[in-house]
Coordinates of C-alpha atoms and ligand atoms in Angstrom, one line a residue:
X1 CA -1.7 -45.9 -7.8
X2 CA 0.3 -45.5 -11.0
X3 CA -0.6 -48.4 -13.6
X4 CA 2.2 -50.8 -14.3
X5 CA 2.9 -51.5 -17.9
X6 CA 3.8 -55.1 -17.3
X7 CA 0.5 -56.0 -15.7
X8 CA -1.0 -55.4 -19.2
X9 CA 1.6 -55.9 -21.8
X10 CA 4.8 -57.9 -22.5
X11 CA 7.6 -55.3 -22.4
X12 CA 8.7 -56.1 -26.1
X13 CA 5.1 -55.7 -27.3
X14 CA 4.6 -52.4 -25.4
X15 CA 7.8 -51.2 -26.8
X16 CA 6.9 -51.8 -30.3
X17 CA 3.5 -50.3 -29.9
X18 CA 4.9 -47.1 -28.1
X19 CA 7.6 -46.9 -31.1
X20 CA 4.9 -46.9 -33.5
X21 CA 2.5 -44.5 -31.5
X22 CA 5.4 -42.0 -31.2
X23 CA 5.3 -41.5 -35.0
X24 CA 1.6 -40.6 -34.9
X25 CA -0.7 -37.7 -34.0
X26 CA -3.2 -38.3 -31.5
X27 CA -5.9 -39.5 -31.1
X28 CA -5.8 -43.1 -32.4
X29 CA -5.7 -46.6 -31.1
X30 CA -2.8 -48.9 -32.1
X31 CA -3.8 -52.7 -32.0
X32 CA -1.1 -55.4 -32.0
X33 CA -2.1 -58.2 -34.1
X34 CA 0.2 -60.8 -32.6
X35 CA -1.5 -60.2 -29.2
X36 CA -4.8 -61.1 -31.0
X37 CA -3.5 -64.1 -32.4
X38 CA -2.0 -65.2 -29.0
X39 CA -5.4 -64.6 -27.3
X40 CA -7.0 -66.6 -30.0
X41 CA -4.5 -69.6 -29.4
X42 CA -5.0 -69.4 -25.6
X43 CA -8.9 -69.6 -26.0
X44 CA -8.5 -72.7 -28.4
X45 CA -6.1 -74.3 -25.6
X46 CA -8.5 -73.6 -22.9
X47 CA -11.5 -75.0 -24.8
X48 CA -10.0 -77.4 -27.3
X49 CA -13.4 -78.9 -28.0
X50 CA -15.5 -75.6 -28.8
X51 CA -16.2 -73.8 -32.0
X52 CA -15.1 -70.1 -31.7
X53 CA -17.4 -67.4 -33.3
X54 CA -15.7 -64.1 -33.1
X55 CA -18.3 -61.5 -32.1
X56 CA -17.5 -59.1 -35.0
X57 CA -19.0 -56.0 -33.3
X58 CA -16.2 -55.8 -30.9
X59 CA -13.9 -54.7 -33.5
X60 CA -15.1 -55.1 -37.3
X61 CA -11.7 -54.1 -38.8
X62 CA -10.6 -56.0 -41.9
X63 CA -7.2 -56.7 -40.6
X64 CA -8.8 -58.7 -37.5
X65 CA -11.3 -60.5 -39.8
X66 CA -8.5 -61.6 -41.9
X67 CA -6.3 -62.8 -39.1
X68 CA -9.1 -64.6 -37.4
X69 CA -10.2 -66.0 -40.8
X70 CA -6.8 -67.5 -41.3
X71 CA -6.6 -69.0 -37.7
X72 CA -9.8 -70.9 -38.5
X73 CA -12.5 -68.8 -36.5
X74 CA -16.0 -68.4 -37.4
X75 CA -17.9 -65.4 -37.1
X76 CA -21.0 -64.1 -35.0
X77 CA -22.7 -61.3 -37.1
X78 CA -25.3 -59.1 -36.3
X79 CA -26.2 -57.1 -39.6
X80 CA -26.1 -57.2 -43.2
X81 CA -23.4 -54.7 -43.1
X82 CA -21.2 -57.1 -41.0
X83 CA -22.2 -60.0 -43.2
X84 CA -21.0 -58.2 -46.6
X85 CA -17.8 -57.0 -44.8
X86 CA -16.9 -60.3 -43.4
X87 CA -17.9 -62.4 -46.7
X88 CA -15.9 -59.9 -48.9
X89 CA -12.9 -61.1 -46.7
X90 CA -13.5 -64.4 -48.2
X91 CA -15.2 -66.1 -45.1
X92 CA -17.6 -68.9 -46.2
X93 CA -21.3 -68.7 -45.1
X94 CA -20.9 -71.9 -43.3
X95 CA -18.7 -70.1 -40.9
X96 CA -21.2 -67.5 -39.9
X97 CA -24.1 -67.3 -37.5
X98 CA -26.7 -64.6 -37.6
X99 CA -26.6 -64.0 -33.9
X100 CA -28.8 -60.8 -33.5
X101 CA -32.4 -61.6 -32.3
X102 CA -33.7 -58.4 -33.7
X103 CA -33.7 -58.5 -37.3
X104 CA -36.1 -57.6 -40.2
X105 CA -37.5 -60.3 -42.4
X106 CA -35.9 -58.9 -45.4
X107 CA -32.4 -59.1 -43.7
X108 CA -33.1 -62.9 -42.8
X109 CA -33.6 -63.4 -46.4
X110 CA -30.3 -61.7 -47.5
X111 CA -28.4 -63.8 -45.0
X112 CA -30.1 -67.2 -46.1
X113 CA -29.4 -66.1 -49.8
X114 CA -25.8 -65.6 -48.9
X115 CA -25.9 -69.2 -47.6
X116 CA -26.0 -68.6 -43.9
X117 CA -28.0 -71.4 -42.1
X118 CA -27.5 -70.6 -38.5
X119 CA -29.9 -68.3 -36.8
X120 CA -30.5 -67.0 -33.3
X121 CA -34.0 -66.1 -32.0
X122 CA -35.9 -65.2 -28.9
X123 CA -39.4 -64.5 -30.0
X124 CA -42.2 -66.1 -31.9
X125 CA -42.6 -63.1 -34.4
X126 CA -38.8 -63.5 -35.3
X127 CA -38.9 -67.4 -35.5
X128 CA -42.0 -67.0 -38.0
X129 CA -39.9 -64.6 -40.1
X130 CA -37.0 -67.0 -40.1
X131 CA -39.4 -70.0 -41.1
X132 CA -40.6 -67.9 -44.1
X133 CA -37.3 -66.4 -45.2
X134 CA -34.9 -69.0 -44.3
X135 CA -36.7 -72.4 -44.6
X136 CA -35.0 -75.5 -43.1
X137 CA -32.3 -73.3 -41.1
X138 CA -30.8 -74.2 -37.8
X139 CA -32.2 -72.5 -35.0
X140 CA -30.9 -71.7 -31.5
X141 CA -33.0 -69.9 -28.8
X142 CA -31.4 -67.2 -26.6
X143 CA -32.3 -67.5 -22.8
X144 CA -32.4 -64.8 -20.3
X145 CA -29.6 -65.1 -17.7
X146 CA -28.8 -63.6 -14.4
X147 CA -25.5 -61.9 -13.7
X148 CA -26.1 -58.3 -14.7
X149 CA -24.9 -57.2 -11.3
X150 CA -21.5 -58.7 -11.7
X151 CA -21.0 -58.0 -15.5
X152 CA -19.3 -54.4 -16.1
X153 CA -21.2 -54.1 -19.4
X154 CA -24.4 -56.2 -18.9
X155 CA -26.2 -57.5 -22.3
X156 CA -28.9 -59.8 -20.8
X157 CA -32.2 -57.9 -20.3
X158 CA -32.7 -56.9 -23.9
X159 CA -32.1 -60.2 -25.4
X160 CA -33.2 -63.6 -24.4
X161 CA -36.3 -65.2 -23.3
X162 CA -37.5 -67.2 -20.3
X163 CA -36.7 -70.9 -20.4
X164 CA -40.2 -71.9 -20.7
X165 CA -40.7 -69.8 -23.7
X166 CA -37.4 -71.3 -25.2
X167 CA -39.3 -74.7 -25.1
X168 CA -42.3 -73.4 -26.9
X169 CA -39.9 -71.7 -29.5
X170 CA -38.0 -74.9 -30.3
X171 CA -41.3 -77.1 -30.6
X172 CA -42.7 -74.4 -32.9
X173 CA -39.4 -74.2 -34.8
X174 CA -39.9 -77.9 -35.6
X175 CA -43.5 -77.6 -36.6
X176 CA -42.4 -74.7 -39.0
X177 CA -39.9 -77.2 -40.7
X178 CA -36.7 -75.5 -39.2
X179 CA -34.3 -77.5 -37.2
X180 CA -34.4 -77.0 -33.5
X181 CA -30.7 -76.8 -32.9
X182 CA -29.6 -75.4 -29.5
X183 CA -29.7 -72.9 -26.8
X184 CA -27.6 -69.8 -26.4
X185 CA -27.0 -67.3 -23.6
X186 CA -24.8 -64.3 -22.9
X187 CA -23.9 -63.9 -19.2
X188 CA -23.0 -60.3 -19.9
X189 CA -20.0 -58.7 -21.1
X190 CA -16.9 -58.6 -18.8
X191 CA -18.4 -60.9 -16.4
X192 CA -16.5 -61.0 -13.2
X193 CA -18.6 -63.9 -11.5
X194 CA -17.8 -67.3 -12.9
X195 CA -20.8 -68.9 -11.1
X196 CA -23.2 -67.2 -13.5
X197 CA -22.1 -69.7 -16.1
X198 CA -23.1 -72.5 -13.7
X199 CA -26.7 -71.1 -13.5
X200 CA -27.0 -70.6 -17.1
X201 CA -25.7 -74.1 -18.1
X202 CA -28.1 -75.7 -15.5
X203 CA -31.0 -74.0 -17.2
X204 CA -29.9 -75.2 -20.5
X205 CA -29.8 -78.7 -19.2
X206 CA -33.3 -78.5 -18.0
X207 CA -34.5 -77.4 -21.5
X208 CA -32.4 -80.2 -23.3
X209 CA -34.0 -82.8 -21.0
X210 CA -37.6 -81.6 -21.1
X211 CA -37.5 -81.3 -24.9
X212 CA -36.1 -84.7 -25.2
X213 CA -38.7 -86.3 -22.8
X214 CA -41.8 -84.6 -23.6
X215 CA -41.3 -83.8 -27.4
X216 CA -38.6 -86.1 -28.6
X217 CA -36.5 -83.3 -29.8
X218 CA -32.8 -83.8 -29.2
X219 CA -30.9 -80.5 -29.2
X220 CA -27.3 -80.6 -30.4
X221 CA -25.4 -77.3 -29.6
X222 CA -24.8 -75.1 -26.7
X223 CA -23.8 -71.4 -27.5
X224 CA -22.3 -69.8 -24.4
X225 CA -21.7 -66.5 -26.0
X226 CA -19.1 -64.1 -24.7
X227 CA -18.5 -62.4 -21.3
X228 CA -14.8 -63.6 -20.9
X229 CA -12.6 -60.8 -19.3
X230 CA -10.2 -58.4 -20.6
X231 CA -7.6 -56.6 -18.2
X232 CA -8.9 -53.4 -17.1
X233 CA -8.4 -51.8 -13.7
X234 CA -10.3 -54.4 -11.6
X235 CA -8.5 -57.5 -11.9
X236 CA -10.3 -60.8 -12.8
X237 CA -9.6 -64.2 -12.6
X238 CA -7.4 -65.7 -15.5
X239 CA -9.1 -67.1 -18.6
X240 CA -7.5 -70.6 -17.5
X241 CA -9.6 -70.4 -14.3
X242 CA -12.7 -69.3 -16.2
X243 CA -12.2 -72.3 -18.6
X244 CA -11.4 -74.9 -15.7
X245 CA -14.8 -73.9 -13.9
X246 CA -17.0 -73.7 -17.0
X247 CA -15.9 -77.1 -18.4
X248 CA -16.5 -78.4 -14.7
X249 CA -20.0 -77.1 -14.9
X250 CA -20.7 -78.3 -18.3
X251 CA -19.4 -82.0 -17.2
X252 CA -21.5 -81.9 -14.0
X253 CA -24.6 -81.3 -16.3
X254 CA -23.9 -83.1 -19.4
X255 CA -21.3 -85.7 -18.6
X256 CA -18.5 -86.6 -20.8
X257 CA -20.5 -86.5 -24.0
X258 CA -20.8 -82.9 -24.5
X259 CA -23.1 -81.4 -27.2
X260 CA -21.3 -79.0 -29.6
X261 CA -20.1 -76.0 -27.8
X262 CA -19.9 -72.5 -29.4
X263 CA -18.1 -69.6 -27.8
X264 CA -18.4 -66.1 -29.2
X265 CA -15.8 -64.0 -27.7
X266 CA -15.4 -60.3 -28.6
X267 CA -13.7 -58.3 -25.8
X268 CA -11.4 -61.0 -24.4
X269 CA -10.0 -61.7 -27.8
X270 CA -9.1 -58.0 -28.6
X271 CA -9.3 -55.6 -25.9
X272 CA -5.9 -56.3 -24.5
X273 CA -4.2 -55.9 -28.0
X274 CA -5.2 -52.3 -28.1
X275 CA -3.7 -48.8 -26.7
X276 CA -5.5 -46.0 -27.2
X277 CA -3.4 -42.8 -27.2
X278 CA -4.6 -39.3 -26.4
X279 CA -3.2 -35.8 -25.7
X280 CA -4.0 -33.5 -22.9
X281 CA -5.8 -30.6 -24.3
X282 CA -6.1 -28.5 -20.9
X283 CA -5.6 -29.0 -17.3
X284 CA -8.0 -26.8 -15.2
X285 CA -9.4 -25.8 -11.9
X286 CA -12.6 -24.4 -11.5
X287 CA -12.0 -22.1 -8.5
X288 CA -9.2 -20.7 -6.8
X289 CA -9.6 -23.2 -4.0
X290 CA -10.6 -26.3 -5.9
X291 CA -8.9 -29.4 -4.9
X292 CA -9.6 -31.2 -8.0
X293 CA -8.2 -30.6 -11.3
X294 CA -10.1 -31.4 -14.5
X295 CA -8.1 -33.0 -17.3
X296 CA -9.4 -32.5 -20.8
X297 CA -8.2 -34.9 -23.4
X298 CA -8.5 -34.9 -27.2
X299 CA -10.4 -38.3 -26.9
X300 CA -13.8 -38.8 -25.2
X301 CA -17.1 -40.6 -24.9
X302 CA -17.9 -40.1 -28.5
X303 CA -14.6 -40.7 -30.0
X304 CA -14.0 -44.4 -28.8
X305 CA -14.7 -44.3 -25.1
X306 CA -18.5 -44.7 -24.8
X307 CA -17.9 -47.7 -22.5
X308 CA -17.1 -45.2 -19.8
X309 CA -20.8 -44.5 -19.7
X310 CA -21.9 -44.8 -16.0
X311 CA -18.0 -45.4 -15.4
X312 CA -18.8 -49.1 -16.4
X313 CA -15.4 -49.9 -17.8
X314 CA -12.4 -48.5 -16.1
X315 CA -9.5 -48.4 -18.5
X316 CA -6.0 -48.4 -17.0
X317 CA -4.4 -44.9 -18.0
X318 CA -0.7 -44.7 -18.2
X319 CA 1.4 -41.4 -18.5
X320 CA 5.2 -41.0 -18.9
X321 CA 5.0 -38.3 -16.4
X322 CA 6.2 -39.3 -13.0
X323 CA 6.0 -37.8 -9.4
X324 CA 3.3 -36.8 -7.1
X325 CA -0.1 -37.9 -8.0
X326 CA -3.4 -35.9 -7.5
X327 CA -7.0 -36.9 -8.0
X328 CA -8.5 -35.6 -11.3
X329 CA -11.8 -35.5 -13.4
X330 CA -11.1 -36.7 -16.9
X331 CA -13.3 -35.3 -19.7
X332 CA -13.4 -35.3 -23.5
X333 CA -13.0 -32.4 -25.8
X334 CA -16.6 -32.0 -27.1
X335 CA -19.2 -29.3 -26.3
X336 CA -21.3 -31.8 -24.5
X337 CA -21.4 -32.3 -20.6
X338 CA -22.1 -36.0 -21.0
X339 CA -18.5 -36.1 -22.3
X340 CA -17.0 -36.8 -19.0
X341 CA -15.2 -40.2 -18.7
X342 CA -14.4 -40.3 -14.8
X343 CA -15.7 -38.2 -12.1
X344 CA -16.8 -40.6 -9.3
X345 CA -14.0 -43.1 -9.5
X346 CA -10.9 -41.0 -8.9
X347 CA -8.1 -41.3 -11.2
X348 CA -4.7 -40.2 -9.9
X349 CA -2.4 -38.5 -12.5
X350 CA 0.8 -36.5 -11.9
X351 CA 0.6 -33.0 -10.6
X352 CA 3.0 -31.9 -13.2
X353 CA 0.8 -33.3 -16.1
X354 CA 0.3 -30.4 -18.6
X355 CA -1.2 -29.6 -22.1
X356 CA 0.5 -31.7 -24.7
X357 CA 1.3 -34.8 -22.5
X358 CA 0.0 -38.2 -24.0
X359 CA -2.2 -40.3 -21.9
X360 CA -2.0 -44.1 -22.8
X361 CA -5.4 -45.9 -22.4
X362 CA -4.7 -49.6 -22.0
X363 CA -6.7 -52.5 -23.2
X364 CA -8.7 -50.4 -25.7
X365 CA -8.8 -52.8 -28.7
X366 CA -12.4 -53.7 -28.3
X367 CA -15.7 -51.7 -28.5
X368 CA -13.6 -48.4 -29.2
X369 CA -13.4 -47.7 -32.8
X370 CA -16.7 -49.5 -33.7
X371 CA -18.5 -47.2 -31.1
X372 CA -16.9 -43.9 -32.4
X373 CA -19.2 -41.2 -33.6
X374 CA -18.8 -40.1 -37.2
X375 CA -18.7 -36.3 -36.8
X376 CA -19.7 -34.9 -33.4
X377 CA -18.7 -31.5 -33.2
X378 CA -16.9 -32.3 -36.4
X379 CA -14.2 -34.6 -34.6
X380 CA -13.4 -37.4 -37.0
X381 CA -13.9 -41.1 -36.1
X382 CA -11.3 -42.6 -33.9
X383 CA -8.3 -43.7 -36.3
X384 CA -6.8 -47.2 -35.8
X385 CA -3.7 -48.7 -36.9
X386 CA -3.0 -52.6 -37.0
X387 CA 0.6 -53.5 -36.6
Ligands
LIG1 C1 -21.5 -58.7 -27.9 C2 -21.7 -60.1 -28.0 C3 -20.7 -61.0 -27.9 C4 -19.3 -60.7 -27.4 O1 -19.3 -60.5 -26.0 P1 -17.9 -60.2 -25.4 O2 -18.4 -60.1 -23.9 O3 -17.4 -59.0 -25.9 O4 -17.1 -61.3 -25.4 C5 -21.2 -62.4 -28.2 N1 -22.3 -62.9 -28.4 C6 -23.3 -62.0 -28.8 C7 -24.5 -62.5 -29.2 C8 -23.1 -60.6 -28.5 O5 -24.1 -59.7 -28.7

């Protein structure tokens, strides 16, 4: 089925991006800043009581940092490099959290010296490092959640600990002179099942109550992470529906007096603002009788499309060519057989598609530039334009 532009972009936005793209040589991604601003506003109106911490890893471009800085966003940071970048854009340390649970003691110290006071953890070793390098800091513990089956890009297994361990860590945090501040979770990126938030919030509620009753510790914050959807081939519920349901789950468990709520969107804020434009290098058949054609493009797994790994994220692909469609295998330009984007899931592209034609990969504003290799086969990193 051909992709419909209007399912993904407002007509004038698409025309503006296409007109800009027509002037550039492929491959590159063009990102519309107004779309990001609109997504931010939409998230704020869906969750008016929440504090937003943009997950910088989704796209660390200075243009996006500045835009979100001016909108009042906070920033979820995972490394000293991201920290330097965001702070050099004039973001104050009070607007930053160190959300990576895997970090060196000297990096914790670096954040602390820069003024950051909000730290995630999920292990005793890391907690003890924080107590030494960042005395008195606010701590939130990341718990494991289910939902990896319904998330297109799961994040849960590597991070987070069991709720019982979260209790132990928060009690230890207090003993070590830190502030036991809250609980975080991430239900998995591009999470299609909203009920996963219900289960996660219920776990948080139990931790809040047990700490209060058994240890006299009152937690103040829930960090609900990211996971909100972008528009890819598989349609999802609207952000409004996510918000209505999640707010209902929160009120069921916490009543009207909600603790401080943090959201850490990455994908949902940025993805739909981007279009990656590539050019067809070759179209080939592997034998005289082969039914399937291979379409090789000048962009691949190593130049921005790593999320096609296991065909996890299925980007909508649009082309100006019309006419009869045929199933194709889509692959990148490098000398690595892993550089095949879609083989099992059958994309249809027009039979008259030929070398030099452009493919437009929709919803590619997030996790493309930041994942692009620097020099594989000599190909440069993915270019990006922010308009
Ligand atoms: C990657 C990440 C996010 C962003 O998740 P999305 O699904 O892209 O919104 C948020 N929080 C943490 C801790 C992350 O690692």
